[in-house]
GROMACS .gro file of C-alpha atoms in nm:
model
  407
    1ILE     CA    1   0.223  -8.965 -11.544
    2TYR     CA    2   0.473  -9.241 -11.612
    3THR     CA    3   0.474  -9.619 -11.641
    4LEU     CA    4   0.755  -9.873 -11.637
    5SER     CA    5   0.777 -10.154 -11.890
    6LEU     CA    6   1.113 -10.335 -11.885
    7HIS     CA    7   1.155 -10.695 -12.001
    8ASP     CA    8   1.491 -10.717 -11.828
    9ALA     CA    9   1.602 -10.532 -11.518
   10LEU     CA   10   1.833 -10.245 -11.596
   11PRO     CA   11   2.190 -10.288 -11.472
   12ILE     CA   12   2.310 -10.093 -11.169
   13TRP     CA   13   2.559  -9.834 -11.285
   14SER     CA   14   2.856  -9.755 -11.062
   15ALA     CA   15   2.967  -9.403 -10.975
   16ASN     CA   16   3.281  -9.416 -11.193
   17GLN     CA   17   3.097  -9.480 -11.520
   18THR     CA   18   3.107  -9.209 -11.778
   19ARG     CA   19   2.856  -8.932 -11.814
   20MET     CA   20   2.779  -9.066 -12.160
   21ARG     CA   21   2.671  -9.401 -12.015
   22LEU     CA   22   2.447  -9.220 -11.763
   23LYS     CA   23   2.300  -9.019 -12.048
   24GLU     CA   24   2.225  -9.339 -12.235
   25MET     CA   25   2.047  -9.482 -11.931
   26ARG     CA   26   1.850  -9.162 -11.894
   27ASP     CA   27   1.753  -9.182 -12.258
   28VAL     CA   28   1.639  -9.541 -12.210
   29LEU     CA   29   1.435  -9.450 -11.904
   30LEU     CA   30   1.270  -9.146 -12.055
   31PHE     CA   31   1.246  -9.190 -12.428
   32SER     CA   32   1.276  -9.555 -12.535
   33GLY     CA   33   0.979  -9.720 -12.695
   34GLN     CA   34   0.873 -10.078 -12.639
   35ASP     CA   35   1.157 -10.195 -12.414
   36GLY     CA   36   1.189  -9.901 -12.175
   37ILE     CA   37   0.985  -9.665 -11.959
   38SER     CA   38   0.738  -9.512 -12.203
   39PHE     CA   39   0.674  -9.141 -12.162
   40SER     CA   40   0.431  -8.977 -12.396
   41ASP     CA   41   0.514  -8.632 -12.523
   42ILE     CA   42   0.250  -8.490 -12.291
   43SER     CA   43   0.399  -8.668 -11.990
   44GLN     CA   44   0.749  -8.552 -12.075
   45GLN     CA   45   0.631  -8.195 -12.118
   46ALA     CA   46   0.446  -8.218 -11.788
   47LEU     CA   47   0.770  -8.309 -11.608
   48GLU     CA   48   0.969  -8.045 -11.793
   49ASN     CA   49   0.715  -7.770 -11.724
   50LEU     CA   50   0.661  -7.847 -11.356
   51HIS     CA   51   0.753  -7.557 -11.130
   52ASP     CA   52   0.864  -7.817 -10.875
   53LEU     CA   53   1.218  -7.950 -10.895
   54VAL     CA   54   1.234  -8.309 -11.025
   55ARG     CA   55   1.522  -8.554 -11.046
   56ILE     CA   56   1.560  -8.927 -11.111
   57LEU     CA   57   1.848  -9.124 -10.958
   58ASP     CA   58   1.979  -9.472 -11.020
   59MET     CA   59   2.055  -9.717 -10.740
   60GLU     CA   60   2.401  -9.567 -10.687
   61GLY     CA   61   2.266  -9.219 -10.636
   62ASN     CA   62   2.363  -9.092 -10.981
   63VAL     CA   63   2.135  -8.828 -11.132
   64ILE     CA   64   2.006  -8.961 -11.463
   65TYR     CA   65   1.740  -8.696 -11.520
   66ALA     CA   66   1.670  -8.341 -11.405
   67ASN     CA   67   1.382  -8.130 -11.526
   68ARG     CA   68   1.406  -7.774 -11.656
   69SER     CA   69   1.317  -7.614 -11.320
   70LEU     CA   70   1.593  -7.800 -11.140
   71LYS     CA   71   1.853  -7.714 -11.406
   72SER     CA   72   1.752  -7.350 -11.388
   73PHE     CA   73   1.770  -7.344 -11.010
   74VAL     CA   74   2.109  -7.514 -10.999
   75GLY     CA   75   2.242  -7.310 -11.289
   76ALA     CA   76   2.376  -7.620 -11.465
   77ASP     CA   77   2.275  -7.966 -11.580
   78PRO     CA   78   2.334  -8.197 -11.279
   79THR     CA   79   2.299  -8.513 -11.486
   80GLY     CA   80   2.584  -8.752 -11.408
   81THR     CA   81   2.659  -8.613 -11.066
   82ASN     CA   82   2.653  -8.840 -10.764
   83CYS     CA   83   2.500  -8.744 -10.432
   84PHE     CA   84   2.738  -8.941 -10.214
   85PHE     CA   85   3.080  -8.975 -10.376
   86ASP     CA   86   3.130  -8.653 -10.572
   87GLU     CA   87   3.266  -8.433 -10.292
   88LYS     CA   88   3.340  -8.146 -10.530
   89ASN     CA   89   2.977  -8.124 -10.636
   90GLU     CA   90   2.799  -7.851 -10.445
   91ALA     CA   91   2.487  -7.855 -10.659
   92PHE     CA   92   2.143  -7.843 -10.502
   93VAL     CA   93   2.057  -8.200 -10.594
   94CYS     CA   94   2.338  -8.343 -10.384
   95LYS     CA   95   2.245  -8.171 -10.059
   96VAL     CA   96   1.966  -8.414  -9.973
   97PRO     CA   97   2.079  -8.775  -9.916
   98VAL     CA   98   1.850  -9.044 -10.052
   99SER     CA   99   2.043  -9.357  -9.956
  100ASN     CA  100   1.778  -9.462  -9.705
  101GLN     CA  101   1.512  -9.443  -9.978
  102LEU     CA  102   1.686  -9.622 -10.265
  103ASN     CA  103   1.563  -9.969 -10.177
  104SER     CA  104   1.222  -9.869 -10.050
  105LYS     CA  105   0.922  -9.993 -10.246
  106ARG     CA  106   0.689  -9.732 -10.105
  107ARG     CA  107   0.644  -9.362 -10.150
  108VAL     CA  108   0.802  -9.146  -9.882
  109ILE     CA  109   0.730  -8.781  -9.808
  110ARG     CA  110   0.960  -8.580  -9.586
  111GLU     CA  111   1.058  -8.218  -9.524
  112LYS     CA  112   1.406  -8.067  -9.541
  113ASP     CA  113   1.566  -7.725  -9.499
  114ILE     CA  114   1.784  -7.656  -9.804
  115ASP     CA  115   1.970  -7.330  -9.863
  116GLY     CA  116   1.740  -7.149  -9.622
  117ARG     CA  117   1.424  -7.279  -9.789
  118LYS     CA  118   1.175  -7.539  -9.668
  119TYR     CA  119   1.098  -7.823  -9.910
  120SER     CA  120   0.852  -8.110  -9.910
  121ILE     CA  121   1.026  -8.400 -10.085
  122GLN     CA  122   0.832  -8.689 -10.231
  123THR     CA  123   1.042  -8.994 -10.315
  124SER     CA  124   0.880  -9.267 -10.523
  125PRO     CA  125   1.039  -9.596 -10.639
  126VAL     CA  126   1.061  -9.693 -11.007
  127THR     CA  127   1.034 -10.070 -11.049
  128ASP     CA  128   1.066 -10.313 -11.337
  129GLU     CA  129   0.818 -10.584 -11.430
  130LYS     CA  130   0.953 -10.811 -11.155
  131GLY     CA  131   0.904 -10.548 -10.888
  132ASN     CA  132   1.274 -10.468 -10.847
  133VAL     CA  133   1.353 -10.106 -10.766
  134VAL     CA  134   1.578  -9.972 -11.044
  135ALA     CA  135   1.555  -9.599 -10.976
  136VAL     CA  136   1.384  -9.336 -10.765
  137ILE     CA  137   1.210  -9.019 -10.872
  138GLU     CA  138   1.213  -8.723 -10.636
  139ILE     CA  139   0.995  -8.414 -10.650
  140TYR     CA  140   1.095  -8.109 -10.445
  141HIS     CA  141   0.807  -7.876 -10.365
  142ASP     CA  142   0.902  -7.542 -10.211
  143ILE     CA  143   0.674  -7.494  -9.909
  144THR     CA  144   0.862  -7.202  -9.756
  145ARG     CA  145   0.570  -6.965  -9.798
  146GLU     CA  146   0.319  -7.213  -9.653
  147HIS     CA  147   0.558  -7.297  -9.372
  148ASN     CA  148   0.599  -6.929  -9.283
  149MET     CA  149   0.222  -6.882  -9.296
  150TYR     CA  150   0.170  -7.179  -9.062
  151ARG     CA  151   0.438  -7.046  -8.830
  152ASP     CA  152   0.282  -6.699  -8.822
  153LEU     CA  153  -0.062  -6.851  -8.772
  154PHE     CA  154   0.067  -7.068  -8.489
  155ASN     CA  155   0.227  -6.768  -8.319
  156HIS     CA  156  -0.095  -6.571  -8.362
  157ILE     CA  157  -0.302  -6.854  -8.215
  158ARG     CA  158  -0.058  -6.891  -7.927
  159SER     CA  159  -0.088  -6.519  -7.858
  160MET     CA  160  -0.467  -6.548  -7.868
  161ARG     CA  161  -0.454  -6.846  -7.631
  162ASP     CA  162  -0.246  -6.639  -7.391
  163ASP     CA  163  -0.503  -6.358  -7.408
  164ILE     CA  164  -0.790  -6.604  -7.360
  165SER     CA  165  -0.613  -6.764  -7.065
  166PHE     CA  166  -0.571  -6.420  -6.910
  167ALA     CA  167  -0.939  -6.340  -6.969
  168ARG     CA  168  -1.035  -6.676  -6.818
  169ARG     CA  169  -0.841  -6.596  -6.499
  170ILE     CA  170  -1.016  -6.260  -6.478
  171GLN     CA  171  -1.357  -6.420  -6.533
  172GLN     CA  172  -1.298  -6.682  -6.265
  173SER     CA  173  -1.170  -6.418  -6.024
  174LEU     CA  174  -1.511  -6.250  -6.050
  175LEU     CA  175  -1.693  -6.555  -5.912
  176PRO     CA  176  -1.827  -6.504  -5.559
  177THR     CA  177  -1.653  -6.658  -5.262
  178LYS     CA  178  -1.808  -6.977  -5.131
  179LYS     CA  179  -1.912  -6.883  -4.780
  180GLN     CA  180  -2.155  -6.919  -4.494
  181LEU     CA  181  -2.351  -6.605  -4.414
  182THR     CA  182  -2.555  -6.510  -4.111
  183THR     CA  183  -2.871  -6.690  -4.217
  184LEU     CA  184  -2.768  -6.855  -4.545
  185ASP     CA  185  -2.524  -7.114  -4.678
  186PHE     CA  186  -2.400  -7.066  -5.033
  187ASP     CA  187  -2.230  -7.320  -5.257
  188TYR     CA  188  -2.181  -7.346  -5.633
  189ARG     CA  189  -2.022  -7.542  -5.916
  190TYR     CA  190  -1.902  -7.376  -6.234
  191LEU     CA  191  -1.785  -7.556  -6.550
  192SER     CA  192  -1.720  -7.391  -6.887
  193SER     CA  193  -1.740  -7.591  -7.209
  194GLU     CA  194  -1.468  -7.368  -7.357
  195ASP     CA  195  -1.196  -7.157  -7.200
  196LEU     CA  196  -1.446  -6.874  -7.155
  197SER     CA  197  -1.801  -6.908  -7.032
  198GLY     CA  198  -2.133  -6.738  -7.100
  199ASP     CA  199  -2.279  -6.828  -6.760
  200ILE     CA  200  -2.251  -6.594  -6.463
  201PHE     CA  201  -2.392  -6.576  -6.112
  202ASP     CA  202  -2.327  -6.369  -5.802
  203TYR     CA  203  -2.453  -6.291  -5.453
  204PHE     CA  204  -2.373  -5.985  -5.243
  205TYR     CA  205  -2.517  -5.771  -4.963
  206LEU     CA  206  -2.727  -5.467  -5.046
  207ASP     CA  207  -2.739  -5.365  -4.681
  208GLU     CA  208  -2.729  -5.534  -4.342
  209ASP     CA  209  -3.062  -5.713  -4.395
  210HIS     CA  210  -3.084  -5.768  -4.772
  211LEU     CA  211  -2.879  -5.988  -4.999
  212ALA     CA  212  -2.899  -6.001  -5.381
  213ILE     CA  213  -2.857  -6.324  -5.575
  214TYR     CA  214  -2.884  -6.384  -5.949
  215ILE     CA  215  -2.790  -6.622  -6.229
  216CYS     CA  216  -2.761  -6.532  -6.598
  217ASP     CA  217  -2.703  -6.723  -6.920
  218VAL     CA  218  -2.567  -6.537  -7.223
  219MET     CA  219  -2.658  -6.649  -7.573
  220GLY     CA  220  -2.348  -6.804  -7.730
  221LYS     CA  221  -2.006  -6.895  -7.595
  222GLY     CA  222  -1.646  -6.786  -7.621
  223ILE     CA  223  -1.497  -6.438  -7.607
  224SER     CA  224  -1.811  -6.237  -7.690
  225ALA     CA  225  -2.019  -6.425  -7.432
  226SER     CA  226  -1.753  -6.383  -7.162
  227MET     CA  227  -1.734  -6.009  -7.228
  228MET     CA  228  -2.110  -5.993  -7.188
  229THR     CA  229  -2.088  -6.164  -6.848
  230MET     CA  230  -1.852  -5.890  -6.731
  231PHE     CA  231  -2.098  -5.626  -6.851
  232ILE     CA  232  -2.380  -5.802  -6.661
  233ARG     CA  233  -2.185  -5.826  -6.338
  234GLN     CA  234  -2.071  -5.465  -6.336
  235SER     CA  235  -2.415  -5.339  -6.439
  236ILE     CA  236  -2.605  -5.530  -6.170
  237ARG     CA  237  -2.358  -5.432  -5.899
  238SER     CA  238  -2.389  -5.065  -5.996
  239LEU     CA  239  -2.772  -5.074  -6.023
  240ALA     CA  240  -2.857  -5.289  -5.722
  241MET     CA  241  -2.836  -5.014  -5.459
  242ASP     CA  242  -3.055  -4.773  -5.654
  243TYR     CA  243  -3.308  -5.036  -5.765
  244PRO     CA  244  -3.391  -5.264  -5.469
  245SER     CA  245  -3.693  -5.399  -5.660
  246PRO     CA  246  -3.589  -5.701  -5.873
  247ALA     CA  247  -3.845  -5.615  -6.144
  248LYS     CA  248  -3.725  -5.255  -6.173
  249LEU     CA  249  -3.362  -5.362  -6.174
  250LEU     CA  250  -3.421  -5.600  -6.468
  251GLY     CA  251  -3.598  -5.320  -6.653
  252LYS     CA  252  -3.305  -5.084  -6.602
  253LEU     CA  253  -3.058  -5.358  -6.693
  254ARG     CA  254  -3.244  -5.412  -7.021
  255GLU     CA  255  -3.235  -5.038  -7.088
  256ASN     CA  256  -2.858  -5.026  -7.036
  257PHE     CA  257  -2.812  -5.333  -7.252
  258SER     CA  258  -3.014  -5.181  -7.537
  259GLN     CA  259  -2.777  -4.885  -7.545
  260LEU     CA  260  -2.500  -5.121  -7.660
  261LYS     CA  261  -2.693  -5.171  -7.986
  262LEU     CA  262  -2.562  -5.521  -8.038
  263GLY     CA  263  -2.848  -5.650  -8.251
  264ALA     CA  264  -3.142  -5.882  -8.193
  265ASP     CA  265  -2.929  -6.197  -8.199
  266LYS     CA  266  -2.748  -6.091  -7.881
  267TYR     CA  267  -2.939  -6.146  -7.557
  268PHE     CA  268  -2.923  -6.312  -7.217
  269THR     CA  269  -3.157  -6.450  -6.953
  270CYS     CA  270  -3.148  -6.355  -6.588
  271PHE     CA  271  -3.318  -6.468  -6.266
  272TYR     CA  272  -3.267  -6.198  -6.003
  273ALA     CA  273  -3.378  -6.211  -5.638
  274VAL     CA  274  -3.339  -6.021  -5.313
  275TYR     CA  275  -3.347  -6.208  -4.980
  276ASN     CA  276  -3.457  -6.039  -4.656
  277ARG     CA  277  -3.281  -6.223  -4.375
  278LYS     CA  278  -3.510  -6.081  -4.103
  279ASN     CA  279  -3.840  -6.213  -4.236
  280LYS     CA  280  -3.685  -6.482  -4.462
  281ARG     CA  281  -3.865  -6.351  -4.770
  282LEU     CA  282  -3.729  -6.394  -5.120
  283THR     CA  283  -3.849  -6.137  -5.374
  284PHE     CA  284  -3.763  -6.220  -5.733
  285ALA     CA  285  -3.824  -6.145  -6.101
  286ASN     CA  286  -3.748  -6.360  -6.401
  287GLY     CA  287  -3.587  -6.216  -6.713
  288GLY     CA  288  -3.649  -6.506  -6.949
  289HIS     CA  289  -3.444  -6.762  -6.756
  290ASN     CA  290  -3.614  -7.083  -6.867
  291CYS     CA  291  -3.436  -7.304  -6.614
  292GLN     CA  292  -3.699  -7.316  -6.340
  293PRO     CA  293  -3.541  -7.268  -5.996
  294ALA     CA  294  -3.601  -7.561  -5.762
  295LEU     CA  295  -3.726  -7.497  -5.410
  296LEU     CA  296  -3.637  -7.783  -5.174
  297ARG     CA  297  -3.850  -7.787  -4.859
  298GLU     CA  298  -4.054  -8.020  -4.643
  299GLY     CA  299  -3.905  -8.319  -4.822
  300LYS     CA  300  -4.033  -8.210  -5.163
  301VAL     CA  301  -3.911  -8.042  -5.478
  302GLU     CA  302  -4.114  -7.742  -5.597
  303TRP     CA  303  -4.044  -7.578  -5.931
  304ILE     CA  304  -4.074  -7.199  -5.942
  305GLU     CA  305  -4.242  -7.163  -6.279
  306ARG     CA  306  -4.253  -6.792  -6.350
  307PRO     CA  307  -4.244  -6.681  -6.716
  308GLY     CA  308  -4.051  -6.378  -6.834
  309LEU     CA  309  -3.882  -6.230  -7.138
  310PRO     CA  310  -3.504  -6.229  -7.192
  311ILE     CA  311  -3.292  -5.916  -7.182
  312SER     CA  312  -3.275  -5.817  -7.549
  313GLN     CA  313  -3.351  -5.546  -7.802
  314LEU     CA  314  -3.685  -5.704  -7.892
  315PHE     CA  315  -3.884  -5.652  -7.571
  316LEU     CA  316  -3.799  -5.301  -7.458
  317ASP     CA  317  -4.147  -5.200  -7.340
  318VAL     CA  318  -4.262  -5.517  -7.163
  319PRO     CA  319  -4.248  -5.480  -6.781
  320TYR     CA  320  -4.114  -5.753  -6.556
  321LYS     CA  321  -4.328  -5.906  -6.283
  322GLU     CA  322  -4.221  -5.944  -5.923
  323GLU     CA  323  -4.317  -6.216  -5.674
  324THR     CA  324  -4.232  -6.316  -5.317
  325LEU     CA  325  -4.166  -6.649  -5.146
  326ASN     CA  326  -4.164  -6.707  -4.770
  327LEU     CA  327  -3.878  -6.936  -4.674
  328SER     CA  328  -3.814  -7.132  -4.356
  329GLU     CA  329  -3.512  -7.277  -4.185
  330GLY     CA  330  -3.378  -7.571  -4.386
  331ASP     CA  331  -3.532  -7.459  -4.716
  332ALA     CA  332  -3.295  -7.453  -5.012
  333LEU     CA  333  -3.307  -7.286  -5.352
  334LEU     CA  334  -3.125  -7.433  -5.651
  335LEU     CA  335  -3.040  -7.209  -5.946
  336TYR     CA  336  -2.883  -7.350  -6.261
  337THR     CA  337  -2.831  -7.296  -6.635
  338ASP     CA  338  -2.950  -7.506  -6.928
  339GLY     CA  339  -2.618  -7.685  -6.959
  340ILE     CA  340  -2.759  -7.927  -6.699
  341ILE     CA  341  -3.098  -8.019  -6.840
  342GLU     CA  342  -3.015  -7.992  -7.211
  343VAL     CA  343  -2.706  -8.214  -7.211
  344GLN     CA  344  -2.761  -8.525  -7.425
  345ASN     CA  345  -2.654  -8.888  -7.414
  346LYS     CA  346  -2.535  -9.091  -7.713
  347GLU     CA  347  -2.896  -9.153  -7.820
  348GLY     CA  348  -2.967  -8.781  -7.834
  349GLU     CA  349  -3.191  -8.787  -7.525
  350GLN     CA  350  -3.175  -8.483  -7.297
  351PHE     CA  351  -3.106  -8.510  -6.926
  352GLY     CA  352  -3.420  -8.310  -6.853
  353LEU     CA  353  -3.606  -8.187  -6.545
  354GLU     CA  354  -3.740  -8.531  -6.451
  355ARG     CA  355  -3.391  -8.674  -6.389
  356LEU     CA  356  -3.288  -8.359  -6.204
  357GLU     CA  357  -3.595  -8.385  -5.980
  358LYS     CA  358  -3.519  -8.750  -5.897
  359ILE     CA  359  -3.168  -8.656  -5.787
  360LEU     CA  360  -3.298  -8.373  -5.568
  361SER     CA  361  -3.566  -8.598  -5.415
  362VAL     CA  362  -3.302  -8.852  -5.316
  363VAL     CA  363  -3.071  -8.599  -5.150
  364ILE     CA  364  -3.367  -8.451  -4.962
  365ALA     CA  365  -3.478  -8.792  -4.840
  366ASN     CA  366  -3.126  -8.870  -4.723
  367HIS     CA  367  -3.091  -8.529  -4.557
  368GLN     CA  368  -2.790  -8.454  -4.780
  369ILE     CA  369  -2.890  -8.125  -4.941
  370SER     CA  370  -2.535  -7.998  -4.898
  371GLN     CA  371  -2.419  -8.276  -5.134
  372ALA     CA  372  -2.676  -8.197  -5.404
  373LEU     CA  373  -2.438  -8.015  -5.640
  374ASP     CA  374  -2.177  -8.292  -5.649
  375GLU     CA  375  -2.446  -8.556  -5.696
  376ILE     CA  376  -2.599  -8.364  -5.988
  377LEU     CA  377  -2.265  -8.329  -6.165
  378TYR     CA  378  -2.184  -8.695  -6.106
  379ARG     CA  379  -2.514  -8.807  -6.260
  380VAL     CA  380  -2.484  -8.566  -6.553
  381ASN     CA  381  -2.132  -8.685  -6.635
  382ARG     CA  382  -2.243  -9.048  -6.626
  383PHE     CA  383  -2.538  -8.964  -6.848
  384CYS     CA  384  -2.334  -8.793  -7.122
  385TRP     CA  385  -2.002  -8.975  -7.069
  386GLY     CA  386  -1.831  -8.652  -6.971
  387ASP     CA  387  -1.919  -8.476  -7.296
  388THR     CA  388  -2.078  -8.146  -7.189
  389PRO     CA  389  -2.100  -7.912  -7.492
  390ASP     CA  390  -2.253  -7.624  -7.298
  391ASP     CA  391  -2.149  -7.425  -6.992
  392ILE     CA  392  -2.275  -7.547  -6.654
  393ALA     CA  393  -2.352  -7.333  -6.350
  394LEU     CA  394  -2.516  -7.455  -6.028
  395VAL     CA  395  -2.588  -7.236  -5.725
  396LEU     CA  396  -2.736  -7.364  -5.398
  397MET     CA  397  -2.870  -7.132  -5.128
  398GLN     CA  398  -2.995  -7.285  -4.802
  399VAL     CA  399  -3.163  -7.105  -4.511
  400LYS     CA  400  -3.020  -7.175  -4.166
  401LYS     CA  401  -3.048  -7.043  -3.811
  402ASP     CA  402  -2.931  -6.689  -3.756
  403SER     CA  403  -2.573  -6.692  -3.629
  404SER     CA  404  -2.259  -6.484  -3.650
  405GLU     CA  405  -2.130  -6.459  -4.007
  406GLN     CA  406  -1.847  -6.689  -4.109
  407GLU     CA  407  -1.635  -6.640  -4.418
   0.00000   0.00000   0.00000
């Protein structure tokens, strides 16, 4: 809103010059015509009517202009005061040193606490035609309210982060223990894209001969998804004893879920199975889990392609189908969520089932099924350069000879 047009550089006024001389310089800077800084009436009024506090200082730190807001705040006209040498002056304008800015030819923005208020101070040089700095203009913007809002927001976010961290510890404490059972080896890898995950899996004994295993993927991420995983875990654990049939259990789980009345946009997928260790049979039902489990046996990878509908409000009357697989010693079952196959590289290409199958074929050929999970994660991270936007869950179950249980 101002321009400088001086044919000759203005002299540098010392601190002991009279207030009248300072007033003359101010008048030259603000109101002279052809030979001085030319302010239009509109520009002058803009400075005078600014709510922000504005002052102009010469190269000795003398105030040569103060706008109406600054005069009102100070309670007097600070023109002629000096910010460094006038020790008796306790006015607002002299509480912020500007000596380190007087010779700067660039705009500087800094923050200062003044009289219990927080100010953003913009200091801009005023130069003549030759580029010499002859004065500085400073604008004080009171940001106390914004600062307090940011502080309160920061404290609120920090409190939320503490709550989320606590919820994360609870969620991770619910993961099953990696262990070797009588006839099965279990291993898993679990990575959440955020602090809280929407993937959950579990395995536990129903009785001496039957063991339940499942994997679920909740729509969405974050707090709501993590709360849903806790609902799933507690529901399945409470239903499993009364509903040994996987298909019936999924039906009852859907019924319980519908009672929450969360809306059609909230749903989850679930692959649930029961393993009989005596006859090595795996009975399972699929609740819309579109990540086909991989059966590793006889040196091959077989995909268990069984369709099903997710657990949601939309499919309350559709029954789930149940099937059985006969397993043998050495067979392995891989369960996973879509964070593996849907992860993309920089070109937008998905990792996909084909790459996953190649990895599994290699570990089978090298008799390294126990290393399958680490190899999958290694290849996925190389594929996407470590950028995994979705949660990842991998569970590996392998049949072994019957022996005493080790935990």
